[in-house]
Amino acid sequence: MAPAFEMAAKTLQKDKIPLAKIDCAVEKGVCDDMGIPGYPTLKVIKSGSFYTYNGTRQESSMVAYMRKHHRSAVTEVAATEFADFIKSERVVVMGFFDSGSSALRVLEEVAGDFRDEYAFGYIANKLTAKKLGLTMPGLVVYKDFDERWDPFEGTFVANDVRKFIKARSIPLLGEMSAQSFGTYAKAGFPIGTIFFKGEEWRKKLEAALLPVAKEFRGVVSFAFVDATFYERHAHQLNLEDKWPAFAIQDVAAHTKYPMDQSKDLTAEEVRKFVQAFASGSLEPSYKSDPIPKYNSDAVFELVSKQFVQVAFDRTKDVLIEFYAPQCIYCKRLAPVYNELGKSLKHNNGLVIAKMNAVTNDIPSNEPELDIPGYPTIALIRANDNKIIKYEGDRSFESFVEFIKANGRAGFGRMYQVDAAIVRILKARKQADHSTLMSELPGQLKFNSTATD
């Protein structure tokens, strides 16, 4: 990245936009304060605040990004520049009002949130507004799809303007792919996903469902997905291989609502389904293995159907390993994790559990339960159900120390581990684990009086 960064710095000199670099090996304290996750990381500093750089690492992208952030979030556009400006990006938000108006201040507030996604401008020329049939103050979203332009008809309140822009920034019935999924997710609305196979079916469904998409615009975004290429995504939404099919995915809430596939995919059925979702009467769908008939092993086998009941039991601390059967790191962890379960099995205030996160959905929208990779381990502690991610090494003693430090079973009393056992564990880190366990004085015990 260094050559592109140096070239961008030279190009931006004439704009009086400085670029700088920090050697985090030397200035470790500065980088720690900024929360730098890895190298290289690019940050934009404006008015003393730090923002994540959202562009690419090419010179042209860095130059365009910094120029855009250097100028006002909302550009004043002359009448002679109007025609070109509204075609300058895929989505352009244009205000029609005087430079001192309160409507401009609202647009500037909104533009501060979305300047990376859309272009914002305003024109104070009343004649231009009159030619377009607009009264001032006015607002129009110009785009290169659907109706090409959408006039705002509400009051100039920031939240209303923000929601309007987001709803108009995506097509009424576009096509979603791996490349465009982020655009739909950023819009912030649940996604009504229409799975199809074959262009003939797509055309039929588009004609039938366009009125439904218009009716629920701003509530649910509608998008086509070609099941030929994205069959796996349909499975993730708990749909079977039967097409066409429809499901609503609420990305923010981590929930999904597959429509009954025994019903025909008609406008009437889809309208009723979306209306039920919008009213809150639909229950989300969670993929789950059957509840085990016997769960007497050292490690409790957790499934989605009983997740809330077990994981959020306020009388117990629950340590959960989220694993994938094919994960080599999960297989390496298994002997240690099983030994942990055996050693702590008789502590009534603690559950050592694991869950196959491939065949079971997690019925929770807590961000701490997102699974970035396998294995992911978290403690849901007693009393307040606070979720604490495990970030330590995968050794027996590290798990013990983690539970000791974060456990809360017993209404706020912190677990204490027998001091002699902890000393043995620390002294014997290199010992064969099974040998180490055989030398411990009985089972590992928790009590409320010992100190370390």
Short mmCIF file of C-alpha atoms in Angstrom, two decimals, residues 34-409:
data_model
loop_
_atom_site.label_atom_id
_atom_site.label_comp_id
_atom_site.label_asym_id
_atom_site.label_seq_id
_atom_site.Cartn_x
_atom_site.Cartn_y
_atom_site.Cartn_z
CA MET A 34 -6.95 4.68 18.75
CA GLY A 35 -7.83 0.98 18.94
CA ILE A 36 -5.81 -0.05 15.89
CA PRO A 37 -6.73 -3.72 15.18
CA GLY A 38 -3.94 -4.54 12.70
CA TYR A 39 -1.62 -3.14 10.05
CA PRO A 40 -1.95 -1.25 7.85
CA THR A 41 -5.03 0.58 9.19
CA LEU A 42 -6.24 3.88 7.73
CA LYS A 43 -8.09 6.44 9.85
CA VAL A 44 -9.50 9.85 8.99
CA ILE A 45 -9.11 12.57 11.63
CA LYS A 46 -11.65 15.39 11.54
CA SER A 47 -12.25 17.99 14.26
CA GLY A 48 -10.32 15.87 16.74
CA SER A 49 -12.39 12.71 16.12
CA PHE A 50 -11.24 9.50 14.43
CA TYR A 51 -13.24 7.79 11.69
CA THR A 52 -12.62 4.53 9.87
CA TYR A 53 -11.53 4.94 6.25
CA ASN A 54 -14.07 3.10 4.09
CA GLY A 55 -12.40 3.30 0.66
CA THR A 56 -10.02 1.00 -1.18
CA ARG A 57 -6.22 1.18 -0.95
CA GLN A 58 -5.74 2.51 -4.45
CA GLU A 59 -4.41 6.02 -4.99
CA SER A 60 -7.50 7.19 -6.91
CA SER A 61 -9.83 5.94 -4.20
CA MET A 62 -7.85 7.60 -1.40
CA VAL A 63 -7.74 10.90 -3.29
CA ALA A 64 -11.49 10.85 -4.10
CA TYR A 65 -12.39 9.84 -0.54
CA MET A 66 -10.32 12.58 1.11
CA ARG A 67 -11.54 15.27 -1.28
CA LYS A 68 -15.13 14.24 -0.59
CA HIS A 69 -14.57 14.44 3.17
CA HIS A 70 -12.64 17.69 2.94
CA ARG A 71 -15.49 19.61 1.38
CA SER A 72 -18.87 20.27 2.93
CA ALA A 73 -21.09 17.21 3.23
CA VAL A 74 -23.65 19.04 1.07
CA THR A 75 -22.41 20.75 -2.11
CA GLU A 76 -24.02 23.98 -3.33
CA VAL A 77 -24.81 23.39 -7.00
CA ALA A 78 -25.16 26.15 -9.58
CA ALA A 79 -28.01 25.98 -12.11
CA THR A 80 -25.48 25.34 -14.89
CA GLU A 81 -24.05 22.34 -12.98
CA PHE A 82 -27.37 20.79 -11.98
CA ALA A 83 -27.82 18.35 -14.91
CA ASP A 84 -24.32 16.88 -14.48
CA PHE A 85 -24.45 16.73 -10.67
CA ILE A 86 -27.63 14.63 -10.48
CA LYS A 87 -25.93 12.02 -12.71
CA SER A 88 -22.59 12.08 -10.89
CA GLU A 89 -23.27 8.99 -8.74
CA ARG A 90 -25.66 6.06 -8.60
CA VAL A 91 -27.72 7.83 -5.90
CA VAL A 92 -27.76 11.63 -5.58
CA VAL A 93 -29.77 13.51 -2.95
CA MET A 94 -30.66 17.03 -4.07
CA GLY A 95 -32.23 19.74 -1.93
CA PHE A 96 -34.07 22.77 -3.25
CA PHE A 97 -33.90 25.54 -0.66
CA ASP A 98 -32.14 28.74 0.32
CA SER A 99 -28.66 28.58 1.85
CA GLY A 100 -29.85 29.79 5.25
CA SER A 101 -32.89 27.55 5.57
CA SER A 102 -33.52 25.08 8.37
CA ALA A 103 -34.11 22.40 5.72
CA LEU A 104 -30.46 22.72 4.65
CA ARG A 105 -29.32 22.21 8.24
CA VAL A 106 -31.39 19.01 8.40
CA LEU A 107 -29.88 17.78 5.13
CA GLU A 108 -26.36 18.54 6.39
CA GLU A 109 -27.02 16.47 9.51
CA VAL A 110 -28.26 13.52 7.44
CA ALA A 111 -25.43 13.87 4.90
CA GLY A 112 -22.90 13.52 7.70
CA ASP A 113 -24.18 9.98 8.23
CA PHE A 114 -24.33 8.95 4.56
CA ARG A 115 -21.63 10.89 2.75
CA ASP A 116 -19.71 7.68 1.98
CA GLU A 117 -22.76 6.12 0.28
CA TYR A 118 -24.45 8.98 -1.62
CA ALA A 119 -23.74 12.40 -3.10
CA PHE A 120 -25.55 15.35 -1.47
CA GLY A 121 -26.19 18.75 -3.01
CA TYR A 122 -28.60 21.66 -2.91
CA ILE A 123 -29.63 24.39 -5.30
CA ALA A 124 -31.04 27.76 -4.32
CA ASN A 125 -32.36 28.54 -7.81
CA LYS A 126 -36.15 28.83 -7.62
CA LEU A 127 -36.53 28.73 -11.38
CA THR A 128 -34.93 25.26 -11.54
CA ALA A 129 -37.30 24.01 -8.84
CA LYS A 130 -40.29 25.50 -10.66
CA LYS A 131 -39.33 23.80 -13.94
CA LEU A 132 -39.33 20.46 -12.11
CA GLY A 133 -42.72 21.16 -10.56
CA LEU A 134 -41.23 21.50 -7.08
CA THR A 135 -41.89 24.03 -4.37
CA MET A 136 -39.16 25.20 -2.02
CA PRO A 137 -38.09 23.75 0.33
CA GLY A 138 -37.99 20.46 -1.53
CA LEU A 139 -35.93 17.29 -1.72
CA VAL A 140 -35.45 14.72 -4.49
CA VAL A 141 -33.52 11.44 -4.59
CA TYR A 142 -32.07 10.93 -8.09
CA LYS A 143 -30.90 7.43 -9.07
CA ASP A 144 -30.00 5.31 -12.07
CA PHE A 145 -32.80 2.74 -11.49
CA ASP A 146 -36.59 2.51 -11.04
CA GLU A 147 -38.41 5.86 -11.48
CA ARG A 148 -35.06 7.73 -11.72
CA TRP A 149 -36.24 10.32 -9.22
CA ASP A 150 -38.34 10.34 -6.02
CA PRO A 151 -39.57 13.60 -4.46
CA PHE A 152 -39.78 13.75 -0.66
CA GLU A 153 -43.28 14.63 0.53
CA GLY A 154 -42.82 14.64 4.30
CA THR A 155 -41.67 17.24 6.80
CA PHE A 156 -37.99 18.13 7.12
CA VAL A 157 -37.20 16.10 10.23
CA ALA A 158 -33.83 14.34 10.20
CA ASN A 159 -35.15 10.85 10.98
CA ASP A 160 -37.89 11.08 8.32
CA VAL A 161 -35.42 12.32 5.70
CA ARG A 162 -32.93 9.62 6.67
CA LYS A 163 -35.50 6.84 6.34
CA PHE A 164 -36.75 8.20 3.00
CA ILE A 165 -33.25 8.29 1.50
CA LYS A 166 -32.45 4.76 2.68
CA ALA A 167 -35.70 3.38 1.26
CA ARG A 168 -35.11 5.04 -2.12
CA SER A 169 -31.43 4.06 -2.34
CA ILE A 170 -32.21 0.47 -3.37
CA PRO A 171 -34.36 -0.82 -6.26
CA LEU A 172 -37.96 -1.78 -5.64
CA LEU A 173 -37.31 -5.22 -7.11
CA GLY A 174 -33.60 -5.50 -7.71
CA GLU A 175 -31.41 -8.58 -7.86
CA MET A 176 -29.32 -9.43 -4.84
CA SER A 177 -25.96 -11.19 -5.10
CA ALA A 178 -22.86 -11.59 -2.98
CA GLN A 179 -21.66 -8.24 -4.36
CA SER A 180 -24.88 -6.29 -3.67
CA PHE A 181 -25.90 -7.86 -0.36
CA GLY A 182 -24.02 -5.17 1.59
CA THR A 183 -26.06 -2.44 -0.11
CA TYR A 184 -29.30 -4.03 1.04
CA ALA A 185 -27.97 -4.67 4.53
CA LYS A 186 -26.77 -1.05 4.90
CA ALA A 187 -30.21 0.25 3.96
CA GLY A 188 -31.32 -1.16 7.29
CA PHE A 189 -34.62 -2.75 6.26
CA PRO A 190 -35.49 -6.46 6.51
CA ILE A 191 -34.98 -8.12 3.11
CA GLY A 192 -37.83 -9.94 1.40
CA THR A 193 -35.88 -12.47 -0.67
CA ILE A 194 -37.53 -13.99 -3.73
CA PHE A 195 -35.74 -17.14 -4.88
CA PHE A 196 -36.31 -18.16 -8.51
CA LYS A 197 -34.87 -20.40 -11.20
CA GLY A 198 -35.14 -19.33 -14.82
CA GLU A 199 -35.81 -15.97 -16.44
CA GLU A 200 -39.42 -16.87 -17.23
CA TRP A 201 -40.22 -17.29 -13.55
CA ARG A 202 -38.43 -14.05 -12.71
CA LYS A 203 -40.56 -12.06 -15.16
CA LYS A 204 -43.80 -13.60 -13.85
CA LEU A 205 -42.88 -12.88 -10.24
CA GLU A 206 -41.75 -9.33 -11.01
CA ALA A 207 -45.10 -8.50 -12.60
CA ALA A 208 -47.02 -10.06 -9.71
CA LEU A 209 -44.97 -8.72 -6.78
CA LEU A 210 -44.09 -5.18 -7.92
CA PRO A 211 -47.30 -3.72 -6.35
CA VAL A 212 -46.49 -5.52 -3.07
CA ALA A 213 -42.95 -4.13 -3.09
CA LYS A 214 -44.34 -0.61 -3.56
CA GLU A 215 -46.88 -1.09 -0.78
CA PHE A 216 -44.25 -2.11 1.78
CA ARG A 217 -41.43 0.16 0.67
CA GLY A 218 -39.65 1.49 3.73
CA VAL A 219 -40.77 -1.55 5.74
CA VAL A 220 -39.28 -4.46 3.79
CA SER A 221 -36.86 -4.34 0.83
CA PHE A 222 -37.65 -6.83 -1.94
CA ALA A 223 -34.92 -8.53 -3.96
CA PHE A 224 -34.62 -11.43 -6.40
CA VAL A 225 -32.01 -14.14 -5.78
CA ASP A 226 -31.14 -16.73 -8.41
CA ALA A 227 -31.40 -20.08 -6.63
CA THR A 228 -29.19 -21.64 -9.31
CA PHE A 229 -26.21 -19.83 -7.78
CA TYR A 230 -27.39 -19.11 -4.23
CA GLU A 231 -29.16 -22.28 -3.17
CA ARG A 232 -27.04 -22.35 -0.02
CA HIS A 233 -28.40 -18.94 1.01
CA ALA A 234 -31.92 -20.35 0.72
CA HIS A 235 -30.92 -23.19 3.04
CA GLN A 236 -29.55 -20.64 5.52
CA LEU A 237 -33.01 -19.07 5.54
CA ASN A 238 -34.46 -22.50 6.33
CA LEU A 239 -36.01 -23.01 2.87
CA GLU A 240 -36.12 -26.32 1.03
CA ASP A 241 -35.10 -26.92 -2.60
CA LYS A 242 -38.49 -25.95 -3.98
CA TRP A 243 -38.78 -22.91 -6.25
CA PRO A 244 -39.93 -20.21 -6.34
CA ALA A 245 -39.70 -19.45 -2.63
CA PHE A 246 -39.87 -16.42 -0.36
CA ALA A 247 -38.30 -15.54 3.00
CA ILE A 248 -37.74 -12.40 5.03
CA GLN A 249 -34.31 -11.90 6.57
CA ASP A 250 -33.90 -9.31 9.31
CA VAL A 251 -30.13 -8.80 9.21
CA ALA A 252 -30.02 -6.44 12.20
CA ALA A 253 -32.02 -8.77 14.45
CA HIS A 254 -30.34 -11.97 13.16
CA THR A 255 -33.75 -13.49 12.46
CA LYS A 256 -35.34 -15.18 9.44
CA TYR A 257 -38.89 -15.91 8.41
CA PRO A 258 -39.35 -18.49 5.62
CA MET A 259 -42.78 -18.49 3.98
CA ASP A 260 -44.68 -21.78 3.99
CA GLN A 261 -43.52 -23.53 0.80
CA SER A 262 -46.72 -25.53 0.50
CA LYS A 263 -48.45 -22.31 -0.58
CA ASP A 264 -48.25 -20.81 -4.07
CA LEU A 265 -46.08 -17.73 -4.36
CA THR A 266 -48.84 -15.29 -5.35
CA ALA A 267 -49.11 -11.57 -4.67
CA GLU A 268 -51.95 -12.22 -2.23
CA GLU A 269 -50.00 -14.81 -0.20
CA VAL A 270 -46.83 -12.69 -0.12
CA ARG A 271 -48.82 -9.60 0.92
CA LYS A 272 -50.44 -11.48 3.82
CA PHE A 273 -47.05 -12.87 4.89
CA VAL A 274 -45.29 -9.49 4.82
CA GLN A 275 -48.23 -7.84 6.60
CA ALA A 276 -47.99 -10.45 9.37
CA PHE A 277 -44.26 -9.77 9.65
CA ALA A 278 -44.78 -6.00 9.79
CA SER A 279 -47.42 -6.37 12.51
CA GLY A 280 -45.09 -8.52 14.62
CA SER A 281 -47.31 -11.57 14.58
CA LEU A 282 -44.81 -13.85 12.80
CA GLU A 283 -42.45 -16.00 14.85
CA PRO A 284 -38.85 -16.28 13.58
CA SER A 285 -37.60 -19.64 12.34
CA TYR A 286 -34.62 -21.31 14.00
CA LYS A 287 -32.88 -24.37 12.62
CA SER A 288 -32.32 -26.92 15.38
CA ASP A 289 -31.18 -30.47 16.00
CA PRO A 290 -33.57 -32.57 18.10
CA ILE A 291 -33.22 -32.21 21.86
CA PRO A 292 -31.01 -35.12 22.96
CA LYS A 293 -32.91 -37.83 24.87
CA TYR A 294 -29.94 -38.25 27.20
CA ASN A 295 -27.54 -35.42 28.08
CA SER A 296 -25.41 -37.01 30.78
CA ASP A 297 -22.00 -36.47 29.19
CA ALA A 298 -19.43 -34.21 30.79
CA VAL A 299 -20.21 -31.47 28.26
CA PHE A 300 -23.87 -30.54 27.78
CA GLU A 301 -24.93 -30.83 24.11
CA LEU A 302 -26.97 -27.67 23.50
CA VAL A 303 -29.42 -27.26 20.60
CA SER A 304 -31.38 -24.26 19.37
CA LYS A 305 -34.74 -25.51 20.71
CA GLN A 306 -33.49 -25.32 24.29
CA PHE A 307 -30.90 -22.56 23.91
CA VAL A 308 -32.76 -19.76 25.70
CA GLN A 309 -33.88 -22.03 28.53
CA VAL A 310 -30.36 -23.34 29.23
CA ALA A 311 -28.03 -20.51 28.16
CA PHE A 312 -29.97 -17.70 29.84
CA ASP A 313 -30.73 -19.53 33.09
CA ARG A 314 -29.99 -16.76 35.60
CA THR A 315 -29.11 -19.25 38.34
CA LYS A 316 -26.13 -20.65 36.42
CA ASP A 317 -22.98 -19.59 34.65
CA VAL A 318 -22.99 -21.23 31.22
CA LEU A 319 -19.79 -21.65 29.20
CA ILE A 320 -20.58 -22.50 25.57
CA GLU A 321 -18.32 -23.65 22.78
CA PHE A 322 -19.83 -22.97 19.34
CA TYR A 323 -18.23 -25.47 17.00
CA ALA A 324 -18.39 -26.91 13.50
CA PRO A 325 -17.97 -30.69 13.08
CA GLN A 326 -15.39 -30.27 10.31
CA CYS A 327 -13.31 -27.68 12.23
CA ILE A 328 -9.80 -29.02 12.95
CA TYR A 329 -9.29 -26.50 15.80
CA CYS A 330 -12.51 -27.70 17.45
CA LYS A 331 -11.27 -31.29 17.26
CA ARG A 332 -7.98 -30.28 18.89
CA LEU A 333 -9.85 -28.50 21.68
CA ALA A 334 -12.19 -31.44 22.40
CA PRO A 335 -9.97 -33.39 24.88
CA VAL A 336 -9.28 -30.29 27.00
CA TYR A 337 -12.90 -29.11 26.87
CA ASN A 338 -14.21 -32.58 27.78
CA GLU A 339 -11.80 -32.76 30.72
CA LEU A 340 -13.02 -29.36 31.86
CA GLY A 341 -16.58 -30.63 31.76
CA LYS A 342 -15.70 -33.78 33.73
CA SER A 343 -13.81 -31.85 36.38
CA LEU A 344 -16.57 -29.26 36.94
CA LYS A 345 -19.62 -31.45 36.32
CA HIS A 346 -20.76 -31.53 39.96
CA ASN A 347 -20.78 -27.75 40.41
CA ASN A 348 -24.48 -27.00 40.37
CA GLY A 349 -24.01 -23.34 39.50
CA LEU A 350 -22.04 -24.03 36.32
CA VAL A 351 -22.79 -25.62 32.95
CA ILE A 352 -20.07 -26.50 30.43
CA ALA A 353 -21.84 -26.76 27.08
CA LYS A 354 -21.18 -26.99 23.37
CA MET A 355 -23.37 -26.36 20.34
CA ASN A 356 -23.04 -27.35 16.69
CA ALA A 357 -23.42 -23.91 15.10
CA VAL A 358 -23.75 -25.41 11.62
CA THR A 359 -26.93 -27.37 12.32
CA ASN A 360 -28.34 -25.02 14.97
CA ASP A 361 -29.24 -21.33 14.76
CA ILE A 362 -28.54 -19.11 17.74
CA PRO A 363 -31.91 -17.65 18.83
CA SER A 364 -30.46 -14.37 20.02
CA ASN A 365 -29.54 -11.06 18.43
CA GLU A 366 -26.84 -10.29 21.00
CA PRO A 367 -23.75 -9.11 19.04
CA GLU A 368 -21.50 -10.96 21.51
CA LEU A 369 -22.99 -14.21 20.20
CA ASP A 370 -21.99 -13.55 16.60
CA ILE A 371 -19.78 -16.38 15.36
CA PRO A 372 -16.77 -15.01 13.44
CA GLY A 373 -15.09 -18.42 13.30
CA TYR A 374 -14.77 -21.79 15.00
CA PRO A 375 -14.49 -22.47 17.79
CA THR A 376 -16.09 -19.42 19.40
CA ILE A 377 -16.42 -19.64 23.18
CA ALA A 378 -18.48 -17.41 25.44
CA LEU A 379 -19.63 -17.35 29.06
CA ILE A 380 -23.20 -16.26 29.80
CA ARG A 381 -22.95 -15.49 33.46
CA ALA A 382 -25.56 -15.90 36.15
CA ASN A 383 -27.72 -13.11 37.57
CA ASP A 384 -27.41 -10.53 34.77
CA ASN A 385 -26.83 -12.85 31.75
CA LYS A 386 -23.89 -10.73 30.64
CA ILE A 387 -22.08 -12.38 27.71
CA ILE A 388 -18.28 -12.47 27.92
CA LYS A 389 -16.26 -13.75 24.97
CA TYR A 390 -13.38 -16.07 25.82
CA GLU A 391 -10.15 -14.73 24.30
CA GLY A 392 -7.55 -16.80 26.17
CA ASP A 393 -5.47 -19.76 25.06
CA ARG A 394 -7.09 -23.18 24.81
CA SER A 395 -5.59 -24.73 27.90
CA PHE A 396 -7.37 -26.26 30.87
CA GLU A 397 -5.91 -23.81 33.36
CA SER A 398 -6.85 -20.77 31.23
CA PHE A 399 -10.47 -21.90 31.13
CA VAL A 400 -10.43 -22.36 34.91
CA GLU A 401 -9.02 -18.88 35.47
CA PHE A 402 -11.56 -17.38 33.05
CA ILE A 403 -14.51 -18.98 34.85
CA LYS A 404 -13.09 -17.96 38.19
CA ALA A 405 -12.69 -14.33 37.11
CA ASN A 406 -16.05 -13.96 35.40
CA GLY A 407 -18.46 -16.43 37.05
CA ARG A 408 -21.28 -15.00 39.15
CA ALA A 409 -23.42 -17.96 40.28
#
